[in-house]
Short mmCIF file of C-alpha atoms and ligand atoms in Angstrom, two decimals:
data_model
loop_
_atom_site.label_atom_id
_atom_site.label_comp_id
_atom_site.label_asym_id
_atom_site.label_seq_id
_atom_site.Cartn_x
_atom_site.Cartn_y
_atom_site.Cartn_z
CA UNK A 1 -26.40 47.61 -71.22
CA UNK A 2 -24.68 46.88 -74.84
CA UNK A 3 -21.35 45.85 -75.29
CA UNK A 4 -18.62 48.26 -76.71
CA UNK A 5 -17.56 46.76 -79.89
CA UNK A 6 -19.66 45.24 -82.64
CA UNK A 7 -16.49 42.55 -82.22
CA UNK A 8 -14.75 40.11 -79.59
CA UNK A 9 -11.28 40.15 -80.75
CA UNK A 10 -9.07 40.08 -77.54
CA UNK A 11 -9.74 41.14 -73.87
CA UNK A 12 -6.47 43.60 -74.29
CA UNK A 13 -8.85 46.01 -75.49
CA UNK A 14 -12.28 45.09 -73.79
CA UNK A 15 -13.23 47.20 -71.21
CA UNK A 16 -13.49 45.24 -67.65
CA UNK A 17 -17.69 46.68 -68.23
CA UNK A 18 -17.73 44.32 -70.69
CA UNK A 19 -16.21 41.59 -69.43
CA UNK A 20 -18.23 41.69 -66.37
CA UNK A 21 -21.47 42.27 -68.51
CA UNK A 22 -20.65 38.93 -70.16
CA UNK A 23 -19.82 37.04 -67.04
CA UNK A 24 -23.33 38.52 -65.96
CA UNK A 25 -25.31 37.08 -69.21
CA UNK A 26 -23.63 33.73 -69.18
CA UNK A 27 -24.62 32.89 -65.38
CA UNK A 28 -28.31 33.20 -66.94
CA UNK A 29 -27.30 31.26 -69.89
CA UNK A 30 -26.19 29.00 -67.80
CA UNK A 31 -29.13 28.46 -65.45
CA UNK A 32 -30.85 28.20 -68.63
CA UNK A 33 -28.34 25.38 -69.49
CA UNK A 34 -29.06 23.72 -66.06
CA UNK A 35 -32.71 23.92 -66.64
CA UNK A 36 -32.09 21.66 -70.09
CA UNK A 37 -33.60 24.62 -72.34
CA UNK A 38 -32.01 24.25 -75.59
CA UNK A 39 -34.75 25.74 -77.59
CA UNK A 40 -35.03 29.39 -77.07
CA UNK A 41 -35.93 31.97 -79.19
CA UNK A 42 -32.67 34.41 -78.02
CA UNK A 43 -31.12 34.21 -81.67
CA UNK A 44 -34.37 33.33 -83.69
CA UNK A 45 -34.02 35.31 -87.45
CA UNK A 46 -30.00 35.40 -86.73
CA UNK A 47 -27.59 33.66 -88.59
CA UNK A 48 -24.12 32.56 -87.64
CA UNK A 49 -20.89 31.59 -89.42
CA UNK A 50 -17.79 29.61 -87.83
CA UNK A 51 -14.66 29.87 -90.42
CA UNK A 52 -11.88 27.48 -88.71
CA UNK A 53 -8.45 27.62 -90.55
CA UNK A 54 -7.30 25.61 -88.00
CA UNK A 55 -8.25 22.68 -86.19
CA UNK A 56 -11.05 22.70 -83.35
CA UNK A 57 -13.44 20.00 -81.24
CA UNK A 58 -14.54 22.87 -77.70
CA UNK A 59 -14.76 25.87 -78.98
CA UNK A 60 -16.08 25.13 -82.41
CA UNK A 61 -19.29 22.24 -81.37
CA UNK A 62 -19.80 24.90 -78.28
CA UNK A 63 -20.50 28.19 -80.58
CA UNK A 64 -22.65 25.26 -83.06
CA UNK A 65 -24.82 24.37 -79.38
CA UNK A 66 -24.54 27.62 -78.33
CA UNK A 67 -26.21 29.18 -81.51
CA UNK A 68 -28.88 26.38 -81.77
CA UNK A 69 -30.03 26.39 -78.52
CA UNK A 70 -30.55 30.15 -78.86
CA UNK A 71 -32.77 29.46 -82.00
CA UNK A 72 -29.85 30.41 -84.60
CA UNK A 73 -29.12 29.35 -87.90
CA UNK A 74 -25.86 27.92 -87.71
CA UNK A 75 -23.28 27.23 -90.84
CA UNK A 76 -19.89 26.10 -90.93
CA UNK A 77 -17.39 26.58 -93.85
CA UNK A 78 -15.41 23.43 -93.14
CA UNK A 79 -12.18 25.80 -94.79
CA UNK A 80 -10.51 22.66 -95.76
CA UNK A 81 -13.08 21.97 -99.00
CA UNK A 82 -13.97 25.49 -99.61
CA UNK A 83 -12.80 28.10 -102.36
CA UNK A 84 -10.28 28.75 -99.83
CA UNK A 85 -8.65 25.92 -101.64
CA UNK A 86 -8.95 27.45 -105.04
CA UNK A 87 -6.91 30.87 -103.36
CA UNK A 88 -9.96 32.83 -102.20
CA UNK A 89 -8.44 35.48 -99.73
CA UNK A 90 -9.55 35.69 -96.23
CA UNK A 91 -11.27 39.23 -97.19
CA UNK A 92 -13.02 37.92 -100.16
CA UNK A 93 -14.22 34.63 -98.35
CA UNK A 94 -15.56 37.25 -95.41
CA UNK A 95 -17.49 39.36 -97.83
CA UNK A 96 -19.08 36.18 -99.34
CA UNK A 97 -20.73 34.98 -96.28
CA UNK A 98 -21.67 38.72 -95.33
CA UNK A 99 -22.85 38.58 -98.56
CA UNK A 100 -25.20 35.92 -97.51
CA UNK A 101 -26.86 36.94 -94.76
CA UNK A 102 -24.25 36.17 -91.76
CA UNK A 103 -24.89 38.94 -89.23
CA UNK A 104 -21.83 37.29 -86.66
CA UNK A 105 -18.66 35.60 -88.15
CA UNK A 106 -16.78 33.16 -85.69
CA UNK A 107 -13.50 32.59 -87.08
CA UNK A 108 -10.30 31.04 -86.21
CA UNK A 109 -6.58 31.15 -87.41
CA UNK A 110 -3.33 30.69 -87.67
CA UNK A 111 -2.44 34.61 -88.10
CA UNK A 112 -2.39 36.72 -85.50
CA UNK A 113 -4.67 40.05 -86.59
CA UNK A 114 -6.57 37.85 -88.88
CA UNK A 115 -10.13 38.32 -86.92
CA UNK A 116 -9.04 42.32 -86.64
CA UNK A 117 -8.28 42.23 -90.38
CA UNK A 118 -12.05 41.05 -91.20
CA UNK A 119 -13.62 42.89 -88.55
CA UNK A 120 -12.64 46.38 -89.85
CA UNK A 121 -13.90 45.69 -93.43
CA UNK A 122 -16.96 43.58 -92.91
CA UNK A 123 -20.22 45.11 -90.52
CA UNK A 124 -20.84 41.57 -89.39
CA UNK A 125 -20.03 41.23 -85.89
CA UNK A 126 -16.54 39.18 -85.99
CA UNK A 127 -16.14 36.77 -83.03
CA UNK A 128 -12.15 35.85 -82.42
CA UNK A 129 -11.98 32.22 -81.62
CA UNK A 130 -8.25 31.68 -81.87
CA UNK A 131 -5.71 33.71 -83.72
CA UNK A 132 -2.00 32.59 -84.28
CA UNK A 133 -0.19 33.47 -80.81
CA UNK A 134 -2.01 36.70 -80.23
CA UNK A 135 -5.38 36.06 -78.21
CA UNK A 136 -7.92 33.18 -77.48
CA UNK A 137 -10.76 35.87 -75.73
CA UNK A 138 -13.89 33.18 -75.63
CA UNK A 139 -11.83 30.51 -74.20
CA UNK A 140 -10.53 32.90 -71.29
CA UNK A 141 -13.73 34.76 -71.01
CA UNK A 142 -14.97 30.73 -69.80
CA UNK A 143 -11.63 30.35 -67.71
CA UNK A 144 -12.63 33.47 -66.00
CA UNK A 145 -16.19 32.54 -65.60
CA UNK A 146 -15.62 29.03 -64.15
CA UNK A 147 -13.12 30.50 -61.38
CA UNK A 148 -15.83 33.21 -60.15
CA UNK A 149 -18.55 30.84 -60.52
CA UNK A 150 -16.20 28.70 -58.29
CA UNK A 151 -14.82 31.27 -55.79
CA UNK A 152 -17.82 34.08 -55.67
CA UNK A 153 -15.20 36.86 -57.34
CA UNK A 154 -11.67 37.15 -58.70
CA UNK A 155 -10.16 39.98 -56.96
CA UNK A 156 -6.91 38.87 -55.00
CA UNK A 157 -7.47 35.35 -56.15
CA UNK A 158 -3.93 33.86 -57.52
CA UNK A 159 -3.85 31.97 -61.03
CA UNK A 160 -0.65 30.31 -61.87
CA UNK A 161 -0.57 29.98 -65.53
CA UNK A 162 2.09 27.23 -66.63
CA UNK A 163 3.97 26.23 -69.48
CA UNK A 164 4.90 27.77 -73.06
CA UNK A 165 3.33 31.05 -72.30
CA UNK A 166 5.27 32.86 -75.32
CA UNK A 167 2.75 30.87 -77.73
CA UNK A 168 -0.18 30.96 -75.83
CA UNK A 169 -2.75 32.93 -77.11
CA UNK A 170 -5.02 31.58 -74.15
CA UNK A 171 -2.49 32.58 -71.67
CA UNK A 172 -2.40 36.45 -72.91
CA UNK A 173 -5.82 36.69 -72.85
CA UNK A 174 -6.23 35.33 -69.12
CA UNK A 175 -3.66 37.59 -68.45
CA UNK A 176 -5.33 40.73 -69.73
CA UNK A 177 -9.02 39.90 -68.23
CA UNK A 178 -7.63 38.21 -64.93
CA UNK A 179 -5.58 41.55 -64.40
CA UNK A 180 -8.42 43.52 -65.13
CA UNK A 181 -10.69 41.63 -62.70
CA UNK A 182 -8.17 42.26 -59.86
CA UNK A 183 -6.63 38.52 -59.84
CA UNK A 184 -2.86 38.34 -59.61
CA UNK A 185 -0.98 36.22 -62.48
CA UNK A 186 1.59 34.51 -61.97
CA UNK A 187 3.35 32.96 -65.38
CA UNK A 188 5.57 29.84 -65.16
CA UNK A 189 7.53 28.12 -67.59
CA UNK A 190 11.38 28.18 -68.42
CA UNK A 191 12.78 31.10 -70.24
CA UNK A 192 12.28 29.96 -73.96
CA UNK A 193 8.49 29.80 -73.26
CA UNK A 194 8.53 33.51 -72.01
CA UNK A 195 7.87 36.38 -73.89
CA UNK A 196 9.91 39.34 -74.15
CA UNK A 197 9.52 41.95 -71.27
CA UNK A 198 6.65 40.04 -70.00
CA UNK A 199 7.06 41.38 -66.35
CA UNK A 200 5.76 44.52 -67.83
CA UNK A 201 2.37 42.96 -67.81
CA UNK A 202 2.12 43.27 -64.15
CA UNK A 203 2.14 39.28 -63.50
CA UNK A 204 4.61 37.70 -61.57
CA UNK A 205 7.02 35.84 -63.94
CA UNK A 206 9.00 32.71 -62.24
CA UNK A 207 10.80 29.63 -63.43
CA UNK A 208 10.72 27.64 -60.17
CA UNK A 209 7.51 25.35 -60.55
CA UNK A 210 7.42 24.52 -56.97
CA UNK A 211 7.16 28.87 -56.28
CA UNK A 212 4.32 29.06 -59.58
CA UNK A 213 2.45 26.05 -57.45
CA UNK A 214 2.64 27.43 -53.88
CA UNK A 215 -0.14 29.63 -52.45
CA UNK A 216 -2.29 29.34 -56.01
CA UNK A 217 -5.91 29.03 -55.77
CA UNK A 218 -6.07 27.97 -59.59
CA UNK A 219 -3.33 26.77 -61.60
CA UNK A 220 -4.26 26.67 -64.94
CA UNK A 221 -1.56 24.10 -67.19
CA UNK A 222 -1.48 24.86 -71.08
CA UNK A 223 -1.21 22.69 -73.83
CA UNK A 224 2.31 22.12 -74.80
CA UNK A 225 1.92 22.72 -78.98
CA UNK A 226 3.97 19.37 -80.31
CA UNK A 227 4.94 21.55 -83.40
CA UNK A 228 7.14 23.42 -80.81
CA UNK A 229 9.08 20.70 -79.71
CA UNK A 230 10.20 20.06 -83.19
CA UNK A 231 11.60 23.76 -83.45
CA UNK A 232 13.96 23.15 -80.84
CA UNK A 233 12.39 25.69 -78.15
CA UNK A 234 11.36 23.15 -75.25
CA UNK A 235 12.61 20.00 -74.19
CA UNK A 236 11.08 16.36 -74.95
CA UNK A 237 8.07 15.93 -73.56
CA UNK A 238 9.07 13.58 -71.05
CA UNK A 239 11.49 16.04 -69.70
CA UNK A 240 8.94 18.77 -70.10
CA UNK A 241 6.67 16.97 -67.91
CA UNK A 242 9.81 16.01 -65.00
CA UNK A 243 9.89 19.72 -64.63
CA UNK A 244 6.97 21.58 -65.42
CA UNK A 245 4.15 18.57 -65.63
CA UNK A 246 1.42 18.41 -62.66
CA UNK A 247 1.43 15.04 -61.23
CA UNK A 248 -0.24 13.95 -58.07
CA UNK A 249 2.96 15.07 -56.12
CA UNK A 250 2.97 18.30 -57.27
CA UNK A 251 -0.92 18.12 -56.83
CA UNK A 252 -0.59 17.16 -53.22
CA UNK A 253 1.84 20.32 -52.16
CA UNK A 254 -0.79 22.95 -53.41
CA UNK A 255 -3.45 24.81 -51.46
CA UNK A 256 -6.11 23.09 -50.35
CA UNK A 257 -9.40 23.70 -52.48
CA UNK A 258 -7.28 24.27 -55.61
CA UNK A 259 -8.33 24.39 -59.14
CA UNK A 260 -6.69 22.55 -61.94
CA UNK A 261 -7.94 23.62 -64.82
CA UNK A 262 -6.33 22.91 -68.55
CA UNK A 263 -8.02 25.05 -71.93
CA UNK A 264 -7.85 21.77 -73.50
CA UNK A 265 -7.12 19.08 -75.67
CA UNK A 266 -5.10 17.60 -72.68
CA UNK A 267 -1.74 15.87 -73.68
CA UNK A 268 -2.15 13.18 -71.03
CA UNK A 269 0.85 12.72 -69.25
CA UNK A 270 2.68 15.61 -70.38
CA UNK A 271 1.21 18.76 -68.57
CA UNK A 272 -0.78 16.77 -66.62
CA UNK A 273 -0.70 13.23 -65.78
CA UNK A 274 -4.00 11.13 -66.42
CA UNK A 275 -4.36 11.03 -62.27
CA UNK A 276 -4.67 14.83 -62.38
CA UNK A 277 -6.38 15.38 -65.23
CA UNK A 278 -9.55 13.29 -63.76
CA UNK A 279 -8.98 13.98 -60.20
CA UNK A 280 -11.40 16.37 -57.74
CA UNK A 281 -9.53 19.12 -57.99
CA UNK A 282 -10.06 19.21 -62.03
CA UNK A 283 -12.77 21.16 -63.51
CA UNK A 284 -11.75 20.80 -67.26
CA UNK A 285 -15.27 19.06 -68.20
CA UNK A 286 -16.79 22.16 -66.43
CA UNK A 287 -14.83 24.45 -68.18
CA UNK A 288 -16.10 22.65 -71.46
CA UNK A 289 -19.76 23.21 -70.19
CA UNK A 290 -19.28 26.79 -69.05
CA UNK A 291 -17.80 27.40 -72.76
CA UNK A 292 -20.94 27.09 -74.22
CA UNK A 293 -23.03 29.35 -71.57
CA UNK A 294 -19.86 31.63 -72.18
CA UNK A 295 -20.72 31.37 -76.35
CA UNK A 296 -24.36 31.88 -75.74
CA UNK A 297 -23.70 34.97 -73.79
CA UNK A 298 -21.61 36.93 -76.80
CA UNK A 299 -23.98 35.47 -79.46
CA UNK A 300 -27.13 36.93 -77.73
CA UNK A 301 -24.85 40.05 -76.96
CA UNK A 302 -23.68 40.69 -79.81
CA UNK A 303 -26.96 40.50 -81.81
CA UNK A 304 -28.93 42.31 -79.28
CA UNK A 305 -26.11 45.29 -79.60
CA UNK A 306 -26.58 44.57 -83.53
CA UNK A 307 -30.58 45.32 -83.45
CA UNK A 308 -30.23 47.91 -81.43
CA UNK A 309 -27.62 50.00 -84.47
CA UNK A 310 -30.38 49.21 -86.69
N1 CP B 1 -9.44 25.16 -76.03
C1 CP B 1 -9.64 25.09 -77.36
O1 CP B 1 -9.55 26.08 -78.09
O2 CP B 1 -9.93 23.83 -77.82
P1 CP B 1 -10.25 23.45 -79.33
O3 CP B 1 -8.96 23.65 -80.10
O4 CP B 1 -10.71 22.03 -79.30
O5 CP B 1 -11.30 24.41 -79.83
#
């Protein structure tokens, strides 16, 4: 089976085939993984480019592992001493690297649209790995993988996601490949963190932590973006954490068996408290490891889907 799309830009738009089919190639990435291969010929004769206008330690080292271990050639364009500097636009840096050979592009940045922009006018395949508030697909696609790896399946399972969901771009895409998996979402935070209409996603929208908490087989905290606290939109972070933070209280009313899971990097004591973060119930390192089966999956994927056009 081939994926779709020559792209991963956002799981709005990937059908659930796809997702699945990904889930499916990552397990045996990941056995692979377990089985300490890190030499395999997967990706030999493919090269791949990461293009990070923003700042990145997970998902940018795991597409770097995940691309080596598959037998890739891996570059990065560290953006910050690049022509990009000089005023090269995002289009003309895109063709440049197509123009060297890059059959996938990973890229990451501040503008929502920006991997959608590139994709249409470049026949590499165009990995999104971040863009402005609009989607984070590879970082949900391991979210999704490390709770059915956990629970056997993820219809009827119930993921709290909690805190500034109206700038998460990992939140919306958890919410558009939980939904389509069958899981029921439930979004917490207070009402400047919410989007718009957001009940018309089908999740379950509440402001009462203690309600978002109850019940959940995963709760999944988000990184509260310091920038935002600055503009005014959510209180300090002290106060942030009083009311929406997950300390070992809040940890001890949940379900038993639950999964505390956080995309990552953690702001200790502020969506989760240090006792949290490295308690049983956390599976953030595992959600690190699981990104780079998850990355191996699309890069073999999306090559394989490549050789077959040609
Ligand atoms: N979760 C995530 O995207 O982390 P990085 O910013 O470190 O890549």
């Amino acid at each position: 089976m081939l994926l779709k799309s020559k792209d991963v830009l956002g799981l709005y738009d990937m059908p659930a085939q796809d997702i699945n089919l990904i889930l499916e190639s990552a397990a045996t990435m990941k056995q692979l993984l377990l089985q300490n291969a890190k030499k395999m010929p997967h990706l030999q004769g493919k090269s791949i480019v990461s293009l990070f206008y923003e700042n990145s330690t997970r998902t940018r080292l795991s597409f770097e592992l995940a691309a080596k271990y598959l037998g890739g050639t891996f570059s990065n364009l560290g953006v910050s001493s690049s022509s990009v500097n000089k005023g090269e636009t995002l289009l003309d840096t895109g063709r440049t690297i197509e123009a060297m050979g890059a059959d996938i592009v990973v890229i990451r940045h501040q503008l929502s649209g920006a991997p959608k922009f590139l994709a249409e006018r470049v026949s590499a395949g165009v990995i999104n790995a971040g863009d402005g508030t609009h989607e984070h697909p590879t970082q949900a696609l391991l979210d999704i993988f490390t709770m059915k790896e956990r629970f056997g399946g993820l219809a009827g399972l119930k993921v709290t996601i909690i805190g500034d969901i109206s700038h998460s771009r990992v939140a919306r895409s958890n919410l558009w490949g939980l939904s389509k998996l069958g899981a029921e979402v439930t979004l917490c935070g207070m009402e400047t963190m919410m989007p718009p209409a957001i009940e018309k996603s089908g999740a379950r929208v509440t402001h009462d932590p203690e309600e978002a908490l109850k019940g959940a087989d995963v709760v999944m905290a988000l990184r509260i973006q310091k920038e935002r606290l600055e503009g005014g939109l959510l209180p300090s972070a002290r106060e942030y954490h009083n009311f929406f933070g997950i300390n070992e209280n809040a940890l001890m009313k949940c379900k038993k068996g639950v999964l505390i899971m956080h995309p990552g990097p953690v702001n200790r004591g502020v969506e989760l408290s240090s006792a949290v973060v490295d308690s049983k119930s956390s599976v953030i390192n595992e959600q690190v490891t699981n990104g780079v089966a998850v990355r191996m999956a699309l890069l073999y994927l999306l090559t394989r889907r490549k050789s077959n056009e040609n």
